[in-house]
């Protein structure tokens, strides 16, 4: 009976890392995990580094990478090595390290710790369907794990597409040692034969994560608790390679006030939203530092340096920390009130003087103003957090409140999935949705003026949405839906089904343009 375990102690120099995937907007959860990695490393005289996990080439973008790096730096975090500054373990983008992963995957095969799997997606779907029909947990059944070497060589020579999977014990338990939880036992029967290298030659997270952490001398891995169930796979890979495993610490996930996992469908989750709303970087970092953690003196307001000076990972509570915007706003107010008037003036100027945004706002309001003072009336809503609106604000001669609520909700879901936030894509989405709902564009757009600008008398609303950005636009649309009373569970479920059947209006628009 195989039993695998690792120690929580490490005598190596402390090195931690954050490894975001550049597939969207910079998430507050990334800053939260990065903060605790940095604090732990600095408290132990170590180093904190950053690498980019961009193995998902279909979703990863340079724009997202830049936004993430800029946001982490804005909030006050810095790293000793990374893709933007280099370092002795370069390259720091996984997409630039594919040969390294292939070499290690082949090494696992040579030592019989991995095998080539030739199963098609249809075969895998049928396998899972049969397992679910029998009440079993869907997992790979190992049908390619025992192919004769001659058969494997033949299929490879024929160019048969395949992945590389790791071998996993079929009995016993894996003992995972966690800094916060102690020893966690996970039966090997719950661990899948994970794909390590995909058919396109790119690694999955699991192989790349282990190889990179070893080659970059990472001593401690502080990550979200959602990765705890993957720890046996990683632990096994360290054993297969004969490497010392980093000490693990699985941090509690940030939660919405209703205790659900923090989600952009319920709360703004992007760092850039809070920056644009006027939250001070010091306050946001302070608030993230209070997520499941308490200072020895129970102080609520503290700096990064103060957190590092007294940092103790054992003070992290495993209860899911609640990310409450009202409490963040309260803490931000405390920081604001501690400033001198001169300091506050400079903070306001720094916040309002985003050059690109100001230029776009100036271009939008220029045809409408006669005096510079008119800029306040025409451009003020760009700088608001949420417009001052109520249900009566949406009164419309042709649309009922329920219709307006439903179309705003459908638009919200559609806009959340835009690959690139641009006026062109916003226009294609809203125009397509209006046509699909058989509502005249003029009538359809009126509620959006209210939701975004607080008035039907404003600059062109789709241009406004592009200027204020995705996070602020989506937050204002959610606010509008809430102001209108929202939708009941039954109606929401019905609407979700309708939304799932909607076409990709941006794609249709691009095809028509061709």
PDB file of C-alpha atoms in Angstrom, residues 317-456:
ATOM      1  CA  UNK A 317      -7.334  31.816   9.821  1.00  0.00           C
ATOM      2  CA  UNK A 318      -8.808  29.032   7.690  1.00  0.00           C
ATOM      3  CA  UNK A 319     -12.285  30.550   7.817  1.00  0.00           C
ATOM      4  CA  UNK A 320     -13.179  31.993   4.418  1.00  0.00           C
ATOM      5  CA  UNK A 321     -12.373  35.730   4.578  1.00  0.00           C
ATOM      6  CA  UNK A 322     -15.237  37.970   3.416  1.00  0.00           C
ATOM      7  CA  UNK A 323     -14.368  40.593   0.815  1.00  0.00           C
ATOM      8  CA  UNK A 324     -16.822  43.319   1.788  1.00  0.00           C
ATOM      9  CA  UNK A 325     -16.728  46.479  -0.335  1.00  0.00           C
ATOM     10  CA  UNK A 326     -18.369  48.565   2.403  1.00  0.00           C
ATOM     11  CA  UNK A 327     -15.599  47.637   4.835  1.00  0.00           C
ATOM     12  CA  UNK A 328     -12.993  48.385   2.180  1.00  0.00           C
ATOM     13  CA  UNK A 329     -14.576  51.804   1.655  1.00  0.00           C
ATOM     14  CA  UNK A 330     -14.526  52.424   5.419  1.00  0.00           C
ATOM     15  CA  UNK A 331     -10.837  51.530   5.591  1.00  0.00           C
ATOM     16  CA  UNK A 332     -10.083  53.689   2.559  1.00  0.00           C
ATOM     17  CA  UNK A 333     -11.803  56.601   4.322  1.00  0.00           C
ATOM     18  CA  UNK A 334      -9.522  56.080   7.322  1.00  0.00           C
ATOM     19  CA  UNK A 335      -6.498  56.344   5.053  1.00  0.00           C
ATOM     20  CA  UNK A 336      -7.895  59.440   3.339  1.00  0.00           C
ATOM     21  CA  UNK A 337      -8.599  61.213   6.629  1.00  0.00           C
ATOM     22  CA  UNK A 338      -5.073  60.568   7.832  1.00  0.00           C
ATOM     23  CA  UNK A 339      -3.658  62.615   4.939  1.00  0.00           C
ATOM     24  CA  UNK A 340      -2.794  66.277   5.108  1.00  0.00           C
ATOM     25  CA  UNK A 341      -4.825  68.523   2.760  1.00  0.00           C
ATOM     26  CA  UNK A 342      -1.739  68.852   0.540  1.00  0.00           C
ATOM     27  CA  UNK A 343      -1.305  65.059   0.392  1.00  0.00           C
ATOM     28  CA  UNK A 344      -5.010  64.592  -0.351  1.00  0.00           C
ATOM     29  CA  UNK A 345      -4.808  67.175  -3.159  1.00  0.00           C
ATOM     30  CA  UNK A 346      -1.930  65.250  -4.737  1.00  0.00           C
ATOM     31  CA  UNK A 347      -3.779  61.942  -4.381  1.00  0.00           C
ATOM     32  CA  UNK A 348      -6.846  63.405  -6.114  1.00  0.00           C
ATOM     33  CA  UNK A 349      -4.724  64.815  -8.936  1.00  0.00           C
ATOM     34  CA  UNK A 350      -2.910  61.492  -9.396  1.00  0.00           C
ATOM     35  CA  UNK A 351      -6.223  59.620  -9.505  1.00  0.00           C
ATOM     36  CA  UNK A 352      -7.938  62.010 -11.932  1.00  0.00           C
ATOM     37  CA  UNK A 353      -5.015  62.645 -14.247  1.00  0.00           C
ATOM     38  CA  UNK A 354      -4.896  59.392 -16.202  1.00  0.00           C
ATOM     39  CA  UNK A 355      -3.643  60.932 -19.445  1.00  0.00           C
ATOM     40  CA  UNK A 356      -5.192  58.498 -21.933  1.00  0.00           C
ATOM     41  CA  UNK A 357      -8.551  58.508 -20.150  1.00  0.00           C
ATOM     42  CA  UNK A 358      -8.625  62.305 -19.863  1.00  0.00           C
ATOM     43  CA  UNK A 359      -7.862  62.694 -23.563  1.00  0.00           C
ATOM     44  CA  UNK A 360     -10.717  60.330 -24.447  1.00  0.00           C
ATOM     45  CA  UNK A 361     -13.105  62.185 -22.117  1.00  0.00           C
ATOM     46  CA  UNK A 362     -12.051  65.537 -23.567  1.00  0.00           C
ATOM     47  CA  UNK A 363     -12.748  64.277 -27.090  1.00  0.00           C
ATOM     48  CA  UNK A 364     -16.189  63.005 -26.009  1.00  0.00           C
ATOM     49  CA  UNK A 365     -17.344  66.226 -24.322  1.00  0.00           C
ATOM     50  CA  UNK A 366     -15.675  68.743 -26.655  1.00  0.00           C
ATOM     51  CA  UNK A 367     -18.640  69.056 -29.086  1.00  0.00           C
ATOM     52  CA  UNK A 368     -20.990  69.748 -26.142  1.00  0.00           C
ATOM     53  CA  UNK A 369     -19.259  72.379 -24.011  1.00  0.00           C
ATOM     54  CA  UNK A 370     -19.119  76.159 -24.355  1.00  0.00           C
ATOM     55  CA  UNK A 371     -17.167  76.906 -21.174  1.00  0.00           C
ATOM     56  CA  UNK A 372     -14.510  74.871 -19.390  1.00  0.00           C
ATOM     57  CA  UNK A 373     -16.836  74.782 -16.387  1.00  0.00           C
ATOM     58  CA  UNK A 374     -19.322  72.822 -18.556  1.00  0.00           C
ATOM     59  CA  UNK A 375     -16.879  69.922 -18.392  1.00  0.00           C
ATOM     60  CA  UNK A 376     -18.082  69.203 -14.861  1.00  0.00           C
ATOM     61  CA  UNK A 377     -21.688  68.623 -15.987  1.00  0.00           C
ATOM     62  CA  UNK A 378     -20.825  66.703 -19.153  1.00  0.00           C
ATOM     63  CA  UNK A 379     -17.832  64.760 -17.872  1.00  0.00           C
ATOM     64  CA  UNK A 380     -18.546  64.310 -14.182  1.00  0.00           C
ATOM     65  CA  UNK A 381     -20.131  60.870 -14.536  1.00  0.00           C
ATOM     66  CA  UNK A 382     -16.875  59.447 -15.918  1.00  0.00           C
ATOM     67  CA  UNK A 383     -15.314  59.934 -12.483  1.00  0.00           C
ATOM     68  CA  UNK A 384     -18.235  58.657 -10.397  1.00  0.00           C
ATOM     69  CA  UNK A 385     -18.279  55.251  -8.799  1.00  0.00           C
ATOM     70  CA  UNK A 386     -22.041  54.683  -9.243  1.00  0.00           C
ATOM     71  CA  UNK A 387     -24.574  57.163 -10.686  1.00  0.00           C
ATOM     72  CA  UNK A 388     -27.335  58.456  -8.413  1.00  0.00           C
ATOM     73  CA  UNK A 389     -30.320  56.578  -9.890  1.00  0.00           C
ATOM     74  CA  UNK A 390     -33.498  54.836  -8.741  1.00  0.00           C
ATOM     75  CA  UNK A 391     -36.163  52.664 -10.358  1.00  0.00           C
ATOM     76  CA  UNK A 392     -38.102  55.727 -11.550  1.00  0.00           C
ATOM     77  CA  UNK A 393     -35.020  56.868 -13.484  1.00  0.00           C
ATOM     78  CA  UNK A 394     -35.675  54.037 -15.949  1.00  0.00           C
ATOM     79  CA  UNK A 395     -39.298  54.960 -16.755  1.00  0.00           C
ATOM     80  CA  UNK A 396     -39.813  54.368 -20.481  1.00  0.00           C
ATOM     81  CA  UNK A 397     -42.898  54.790 -22.657  1.00  0.00           C
ATOM     82  CA  UNK A 398     -42.307  51.584 -24.655  1.00  0.00           C
ATOM     83  CA  UNK A 399     -40.530  49.244 -22.235  1.00  0.00           C
ATOM     84  CA  UNK A 400     -41.724  47.793 -18.930  1.00  0.00           C
ATOM     85  CA  UNK A 401     -39.405  47.708 -15.896  1.00  0.00           C
ATOM     86  CA  UNK A 402     -39.221  43.911 -16.255  1.00  0.00           C
ATOM     87  CA  UNK A 403     -38.185  44.178 -19.917  1.00  0.00           C
ATOM     88  CA  UNK A 404     -35.518  46.719 -19.031  1.00  0.00           C
ATOM     89  CA  UNK A 405     -34.180  44.567 -16.195  1.00  0.00           C
ATOM     90  CA  UNK A 406     -33.997  41.498 -18.425  1.00  0.00           C
ATOM     91  CA  UNK A 407     -32.260  43.258 -21.303  1.00  0.00           C
ATOM     92  CA  UNK A 408     -29.729  44.891 -18.955  1.00  0.00           C
ATOM     93  CA  UNK A 409     -29.022  41.492 -17.404  1.00  0.00           C
ATOM     94  CA  UNK A 410     -28.619  39.823 -20.809  1.00  0.00           C
ATOM     95  CA  UNK A 411     -26.326  42.627 -21.938  1.00  0.00           C
ATOM     96  CA  UNK A 412     -24.310  42.273 -18.743  1.00  0.00           C
ATOM     97  CA  UNK A 413     -23.722  38.563 -19.345  1.00  0.00           C
ATOM     98  CA  UNK A 414     -22.840  39.167 -22.987  1.00  0.00           C
ATOM     99  CA  UNK A 415     -20.418  41.988 -22.212  1.00  0.00           C
ATOM    100  CA  UNK A 416     -18.687  39.910 -19.518  1.00  0.00           C
ATOM    101  CA  UNK A 417     -17.469  37.533 -22.220  1.00  0.00           C
ATOM    102  CA  UNK A 418     -15.999  40.094 -24.624  1.00  0.00           C
ATOM    103  CA  UNK A 419     -12.477  39.022 -25.645  1.00  0.00           C
ATOM    104  CA  UNK A 420     -11.404  42.650 -26.050  1.00  0.00           C
ATOM    105  CA  UNK A 421     -13.077  45.669 -24.478  1.00  0.00           C
ATOM    106  CA  UNK A 422     -13.593  48.126 -27.335  1.00  0.00           C
ATOM    107  CA  UNK A 423     -16.332  50.420 -28.606  1.00  0.00           C
ATOM    108  CA  UNK A 424     -16.605  48.270 -31.728  1.00  0.00           C
ATOM    109  CA  UNK A 425     -17.221  45.075 -29.741  1.00  0.00           C
ATOM    110  CA  UNK A 426     -19.630  46.825 -27.365  1.00  0.00           C
ATOM    111  CA  UNK A 427     -21.596  48.163 -30.341  1.00  0.00           C
ATOM    112  CA  UNK A 428     -21.714  44.761 -32.062  1.00  0.00           C
ATOM    113  CA  UNK A 429     -22.935  43.107 -28.859  1.00  0.00           C
ATOM    114  CA  UNK A 430     -25.662  45.612 -28.003  1.00  0.00           C
ATOM    115  CA  UNK A 431     -26.841  46.019 -31.598  1.00  0.00           C
ATOM    116  CA  UNK A 432     -27.045  42.237 -31.999  1.00  0.00           C
ATOM    117  CA  UNK A 433     -28.900  41.820 -28.719  1.00  0.00           C
ATOM    118  CA  UNK A 434     -31.405  44.561 -29.591  1.00  0.00           C
ATOM    119  CA  UNK A 435     -32.120  42.902 -32.937  1.00  0.00           C
ATOM    120  CA  UNK A 436     -32.431  39.490 -31.270  1.00  0.00           C
ATOM    121  CA  UNK A 437     -34.963  40.903 -28.771  1.00  0.00           C
ATOM    122  CA  UNK A 438     -36.752  42.789 -31.565  1.00  0.00           C
ATOM    123  CA  UNK A 439     -36.403  46.145 -29.800  1.00  0.00           C
ATOM    124  CA  UNK A 440     -35.662  49.339 -31.700  1.00  0.00           C
ATOM    125  CA  UNK A 441     -32.101  50.471 -31.073  1.00  0.00           C
ATOM    126  CA  UNK A 442     -33.218  53.893 -29.800  1.00  0.00           C
ATOM    127  CA  UNK A 443     -35.521  52.327 -27.211  1.00  0.00           C
ATOM    128  CA  UNK A 444     -32.996  49.615 -26.351  1.00  0.00           C
ATOM    129  CA  UNK A 445     -30.172  52.057 -25.614  1.00  0.00           C
ATOM    130  CA  UNK A 446     -32.128  54.488 -23.396  1.00  0.00           C
ATOM    131  CA  UNK A 447     -31.729  52.416 -20.184  1.00  0.00           C
ATOM    132  CA  UNK A 448     -27.994  52.122 -20.836  1.00  0.00           C
ATOM    133  CA  UNK A 449     -27.637  55.908 -20.753  1.00  0.00           C
ATOM    134  CA  UNK A 450     -29.319  55.886 -17.329  1.00  0.00           C
ATOM    135  CA  UNK A 451     -27.257  52.950 -16.036  1.00  0.00           C
ATOM    136  CA  UNK A 452     -23.916  54.344 -17.196  1.00  0.00           C
ATOM    137  CA  UNK A 453     -24.298  58.149 -17.054  1.00  0.00           C
ATOM    138  CA  UNK A 454     -27.335  58.610 -14.818  1.00  0.00           C
ATOM    139  CA  UNK A 455     -29.108  60.583 -17.551  1.00  0.00           C
ATOM    140  CA  UNK A 456     -30.273  60.237 -21.149  1.00  0.00           C
TER     141      UNK A 456
END
